[in-house]
Coordinates of C-alpha atoms and ligand atoms in Angstrom, one line a residue:
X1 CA 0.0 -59.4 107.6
X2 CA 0.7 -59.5 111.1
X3 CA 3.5 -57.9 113.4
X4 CA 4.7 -61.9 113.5
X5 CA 7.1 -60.5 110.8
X6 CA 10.8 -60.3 110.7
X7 CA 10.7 -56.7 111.1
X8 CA 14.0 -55.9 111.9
X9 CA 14.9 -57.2 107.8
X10 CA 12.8 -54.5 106.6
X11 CA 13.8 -50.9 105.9
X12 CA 12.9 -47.9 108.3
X13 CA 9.9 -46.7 105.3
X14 CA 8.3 -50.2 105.3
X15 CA 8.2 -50.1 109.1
X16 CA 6.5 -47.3 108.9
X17 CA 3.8 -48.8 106.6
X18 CA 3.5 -52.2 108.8
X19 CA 2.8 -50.4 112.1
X20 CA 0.8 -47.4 110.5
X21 CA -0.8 -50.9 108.4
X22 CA -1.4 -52.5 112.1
X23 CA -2.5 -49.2 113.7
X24 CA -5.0 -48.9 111.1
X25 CA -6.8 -52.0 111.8
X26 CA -7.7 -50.7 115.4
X27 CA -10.2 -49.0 114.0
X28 CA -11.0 -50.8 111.1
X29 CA -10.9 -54.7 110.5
X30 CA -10.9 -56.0 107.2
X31 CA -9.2 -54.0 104.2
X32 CA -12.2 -52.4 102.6
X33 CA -12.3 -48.6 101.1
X34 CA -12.5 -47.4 104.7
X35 CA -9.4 -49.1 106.4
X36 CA -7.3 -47.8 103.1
X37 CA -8.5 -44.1 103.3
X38 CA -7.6 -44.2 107.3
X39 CA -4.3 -45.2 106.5
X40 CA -4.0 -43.0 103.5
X41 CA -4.3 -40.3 106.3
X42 CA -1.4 -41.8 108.2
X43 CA 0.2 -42.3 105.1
X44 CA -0.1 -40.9 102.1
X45 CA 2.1 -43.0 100.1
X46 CA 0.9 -46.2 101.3
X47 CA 0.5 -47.7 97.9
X48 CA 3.8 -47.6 97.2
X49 CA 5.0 -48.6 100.3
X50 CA 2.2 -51.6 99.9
X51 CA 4.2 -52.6 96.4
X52 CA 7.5 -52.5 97.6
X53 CA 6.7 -54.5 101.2
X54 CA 4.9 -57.8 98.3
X55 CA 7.9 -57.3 96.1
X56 CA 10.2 -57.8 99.4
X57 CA 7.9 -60.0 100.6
X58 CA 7.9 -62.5 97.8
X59 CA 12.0 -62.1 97.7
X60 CA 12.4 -62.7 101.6
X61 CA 9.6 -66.1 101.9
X62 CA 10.0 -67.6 98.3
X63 CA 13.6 -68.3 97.7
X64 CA 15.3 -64.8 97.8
X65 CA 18.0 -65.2 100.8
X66 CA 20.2 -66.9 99.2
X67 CA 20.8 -64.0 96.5
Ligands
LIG1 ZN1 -4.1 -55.6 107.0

């Protein structure tokens, strides 16, 4: 993931997670226990922010605009 992304498709709450996501990875490369604890104190609800950005994710990139 990378901020290459179309964020302005995304809602306000998935944003959130892909700058918080981003901001994380200052500190920590890679997404091992560590970088998801750091962002789980950014963002306690990243897991289901996580699920909901794939879901939109595989809607926006794999055929989904034209619904
Ligand atoms: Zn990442």
């Amino acid at each position: 993931m990378s901020l290459g992304w179309p964020l302005f498709q995304l809602p306000m709450s998935l944003v959130d997670y892909v700058i918080a996501h981003e901001l994380a990875h200052i500190r920590v490369s890679g997404h091992g226990v560590g970088f998801w604890r750091l962002l789980g104190h950014a963002l306690p609800e990243w897991a289901d922010r996580r699920d909901e950005l794939d879901e939109l994710g595989r809607r926006l990139w794999m055929g989904g605009l034209d619904s």
